[in-house]
Amino acid sequence: MSHPFECKYGYFSDDGREYCITTPFTPRPWGNIISNGDYSLMISQNGSGYSWRGNAGQNRITRSFQDLIKDNWGKYLYIRDRKSGAFWSATFKPVMHPYEDFLVVHSIGYSRFIQVIEGIRSELTVFIAPDAPVELMQLTLTNLGEDTRELDVTSYAEWALGFAPDEHREFHKLFIDTSTDFTLNAVFARKYLWGFPDEHGRYNNINWPYTAFMAVSEPLVSFDCDKESFLGMYRSEEHPAAMDAQHLSGRVGRFHDAIAALQVAVSLAPQQSKTVVFTLGAAEDEKEDAAALIRRFTSVEASRQTLQAVHDFWSRFVDGEHVETPDPALNFMTNYWLKYQAISCRLWGKSAFYQVSAGYGYRDQLQDSQIFLVGDPSFARKQLLMHAAQQFIEGDVLHWWFSIRGGGPRTNCSDDLLWLPFILDAYLKETADYAILDEAVPYLNAPAEPLYDHCKRAIERAFSRFSPRGIPLMGDHDWNDGLNAVGTLLKGESFWVAEFLYVILGNFIPLARRRGDECFARRCEDVRVSLKDALNRFGWDGEWYLQATTDAGLPLGSHENDEGKIFLMPNIWAIISGMAEGERTRKVVDSITRYLLKDYGTLLNYPAFTKPRPDVGYVTRYAPGLRENGGVYTHAATWSVWAYTLAGEPERAYEAYHKICPPNRSADIDTYKAEPYVTPGNVDGPQSEYYGRGGWTWYTGSAQWLHRVATHWILGIRPQEEGLLVDPSIPAEWDGFTVRRRFRSAEYEIHVRNPEHVHRGVKSLVVDGKPLESNLIPVFADGQKHVVEVVLGRKE
Ligand code: GLC
């Protein structure tokens, strides 16, 4: 029997929770980003990757350089037959030994590597303790043959210990100090240098304030902390000198290129299995004790308990909401992978194979935090307050900031400050926690004020940056970072920001009234009216809306342009905001469908730029069809699904969704190349030589939004202040679907049937046996389960 979404490189497990990879030769590294919110690691199907704590740029623990072709930086385990001298690795890299059996499973919080080589079955499971800065490598070896085998297992990782990448290694290695402890079967590493200034502003003058360690559950036979003796001069991890030697050199101290290598012996009778556990971590000085962490986690029993704890930990974030529809790709992604991707990678790990980030993006992680709304909204609350604290009293914000010690660029970006009230609205609709508006949060340059005032100052700041025609200025750029030369002289305009602001004001006016801020509510109303008028007067290009005007007053995203004639953002948001009306709505939708909705999703603009335009920005400097330059930029492409549902085009909405839902690309995986279980940041557009190729996977805002457009706009279950709205826009052939989710501390089990095979329209709705007149399920807030029966169809 075939497996779900099977392709030549792998398949989903039947429940969709695991992705199984059947060969090391995937077209790109297919990885997992595992994090507990503090300590994180990435690992590819080859076993390559690295670890970090807090963030991957400022606090890298093991060394790595970005190279998706070689994929050859990792923390590896070697297995050696001491009699024959044959050796291989527990993952395909680095030794790349031929195998009799191979399976890699990536899943929620762990990755597993199964191989059969030289008559030995190895099963390596990699995961992170939910509540400690420790990763575990649980290796079970089984002797499948008839003879007793004398094996040894040797670990290997290079220490980075601080800022990454440590390109100038000959400098950085001079500060690392290693030591060993045979009673703990461990090696330790410290570094007397961190890339931050000391309290007097002096660089290169503080310690890296952690102790890194690697330990093993079996008695240590030998160890090495020196790369030179382990690898041998001019050799590599594929065949290190250590595999030609009886034992590791035992070099340790301050005078080497520091690594961690531990060697233990494993003797296996025929059919016997044995588990060895390696731990790796970094204990913070004065807060954590490396030896205590080693003792707590470095045993077979502890590793089993910890793996169970990992399952429980993730269940809290993943299982609070569950959908069952006739579309398995939608189910798998919505139920497991998008939540996991958004939380583990985007919000916590903040790093991935294609992009190493060093902090939080003001707009990015705010949007991502919506993923917590169903499972545990308190995390979204924390995120809102955290971002509010990155604001200046003038209303503007840091475009991004470092997560260790803060700091980041203060810019004239036109939209990022507005995401605070935008996401606040989603939070309030889900929780009705109006108390959050009174939470006092300090500014970066002024004392604390309530969150309400933070939002108001963001909006007022936006009001102060309008063109004489009443359109918001582009400033340094809008949501599209690549438009970074359009409006830096504060003349160019962004029509998309006009629409975005219009939505925000619509949500904020009732909040202002609720707080008795009538004067501001009126002001918002006035601005709303004038924004709509100005957009429709100056932003209409005949068949669609313009993206912008440049500082020189030239239109961008117009039929007058030879490249970049039409942009997605101002057109979908014209619908989302409700600013396009009547005939124009129709025209806009038709233009989106005609020029932008292509084979692999909705393009960000068309045609792509083939020549750099210094008056537009770096979007024009990418090769045509890549990323924001005429590619499917999936973050924005998810919003096209939303827009199509609002425009009353459910088939198109589903088409736009289906084309970017990753499992569906298993069917042409050699074109797509990327992991089919997480969203990519972009898919190449028609002008690329690799039309349809996915890239920049994992670290993308599309994960959370793909989840949201599926649940809120296709399945149409949307929290409102007074209840849970049921308003699906589904393919007519669906017989129905089920959604189980929490809402304001009650459980809702919503069964939707579609006997007439319509796309939309609720005919009847029964809650706990009682028919309701409307399609709004009331708030119960009673901790109880409520069963909702919905029938779609035409009302008589
Ligand atoms: C990147 C940025 C995001 C931005 C997008 C579009 O993903 O992180 O903030 O909106 O690009 O340029």
mmCIF file of N, CA and C and ligand atoms in Angstrom, residues 346 355 361 363-364 367 399 415 478-482 604 618 627-628 633 635 699-701, ligand 1:
data_model
loop_
_atom_site.group_PDB
_atom_site.id
_atom_site.type_symbol
_atom_site.label_atom_id
_atom_site.label_comp_id
_atom_site.label_asym_id
_atom_site.label_seq_id
_atom_site.Cartn_x
_atom_site.Cartn_y
_atom_site.Cartn_z
ATOM 1 N N ARG A 346 10.022 29.581 13.797
ATOM 2 C CA ARG A 346 9.903 31.035 13.636
ATOM 3 C C ARG A 346 9.981 31.790 14.965
ATOM 4 N N GLN A 355 18.469 30.722 6.227
ATOM 5 C CA GLN A 355 18.534 32.043 6.840
ATOM 6 C C GLN A 355 18.880 31.910 8.306
ATOM 7 N N GLY A 361 11.968 39.969 14.335
ATOM 8 C CA GLY A 361 11.495 40.991 13.419
ATOM 9 C C GLY A 361 10.248 41.608 14.035
ATOM 10 N N ARG A 363 7.531 43.005 12.855
ATOM 11 C CA ARG A 363 6.269 42.516 12.317
ATOM 12 C C ARG A 363 6.211 40.996 12.239
ATOM 13 N N ASP A 364 7.396 40.382 12.088
ATOM 14 C CA ASP A 364 7.403 38.945 11.806
ATOM 15 C C ASP A 364 6.858 38.101 12.952
ATOM 16 N N GLN A 367 3.158 38.561 13.948
ATOM 17 C CA GLN A 367 2.213 37.797 13.119
ATOM 18 C C GLN A 367 2.256 36.317 13.496
ATOM 19 N N HIS A 399 12.960 47.964 13.729
ATOM 20 C CA HIS A 399 12.539 47.088 12.632
ATOM 21 C C HIS A 399 12.767 45.626 13.011
ATOM 22 N N ASP A 415 5.246 50.283 7.779
ATOM 23 C CA ASP A 415 4.171 49.412 8.284
ATOM 24 C C ASP A 415 4.481 48.735 9.608
ATOM 25 N N ASP A 478 7.671 49.284 2.811
ATOM 26 C CA ASP A 478 6.497 48.791 3.552
ATOM 27 C C ASP A 478 6.705 47.304 3.841
ATOM 28 N N TRP A 479 5.622 46.528 3.902
ATOM 29 C CA TRP A 479 5.781 45.094 4.206
ATOM 30 C C TRP A 479 6.824 44.449 3.301
ATOM 31 N N ASN A 480 6.887 44.934 2.077
ATOM 32 C CA ASN A 480 7.857 44.408 1.124
ATOM 33 C C ASN A 480 9.198 45.097 1.359
ATOM 34 N N ASP A 481 10.052 44.436 2.135
ATOM 35 C CA ASP A 481 11.356 45.010 2.495
ATOM 36 C C ASP A 481 12.182 45.386 1.267
ATOM 37 N N GLY A 482 11.923 44.687 0.182
ATOM 38 C CA GLY A 482 12.725 44.892 -1.035
ATOM 39 C C GLY A 482 12.409 46.191 -1.760
ATOM 40 N N LEU A 604 4.003 37.565 -6.428
ATOM 41 C CA LEU A 604 4.018 38.832 -5.694
ATOM 42 C C LEU A 604 3.974 40.026 -6.650
ATOM 43 N N TYR A 618 16.035 46.745 -3.759
ATOM 44 C CA TYR A 618 16.697 45.464 -4.018
ATOM 45 C C TYR A 618 15.771 44.401 -4.582
ATOM 46 N N ARG A 627 12.242 35.001 -5.046
ATOM 47 C CA ARG A 627 11.814 35.727 -3.834
ATOM 48 C C ARG A 627 10.773 36.814 -4.155
ATOM 49 N N GLU A 628 11.003 38.045 -3.655
ATOM 50 C CA GLU A 628 9.999 39.107 -3.861
ATOM 51 C C GLU A 628 9.964 39.627 -5.302
ATOM 52 N N TYR A 633 5.746 34.619 -3.333
ATOM 53 C CA TYR A 633 6.233 34.896 -1.983
ATOM 54 C C TYR A 633 5.125 34.401 -1.058
ATOM 55 N N HIS A 635 4.250 34.044 1.966
ATOM 56 C CA HIS A 635 3.645 34.820 3.047
ATOM 57 C C HIS A 635 2.464 35.629 2.475
ATOM 58 N N TYR A 699 11.939 29.090 7.914
ATOM 59 C CA TYR A 699 11.914 30.398 8.561
ATOM 60 C C TYR A 699 11.105 31.359 7.700
ATOM 61 N N THR A 700 9.801 31.262 7.763
ATOM 62 C CA THR A 700 8.928 32.093 6.934
ATOM 63 C C THR A 700 7.601 32.354 7.639
ATOM 64 N N GLY A 701 7.119 33.574 7.469
ATOM 65 C CA GLY A 701 5.845 33.967 8.065
ATOM 66 C C GLY A 701 4.653 33.287 7.414
HETATM 67 C C1 GLC B 1 10.917 38.861 4.926
HETATM 68 C C2 GLC B 1 10.808 39.698 6.168
HETATM 69 C C3 GLC B 1 9.385 40.196 6.361
HETATM 70 C C4 GLC B 1 8.932 40.913 5.122
HETATM 71 C C5 GLC B 1 9.028 40.007 3.925
HETATM 72 C C6 GLC B 1 8.676 40.678 2.624
HETATM 73 O O1 GLC B 1 10.228 37.676 5.112
HETATM 74 O O2 GLC B 1 11.230 38.981 7.293
HETATM 75 O O3 GLC B 1 9.316 41.027 7.476
HETATM 76 O O4 GLC B 1 7.627 41.392 5.298
HETATM 77 O O5 GLC B 1 10.355 39.545 3.813
HETATM 78 O O6 GLC B 1 9.682 41.504 2.160
#
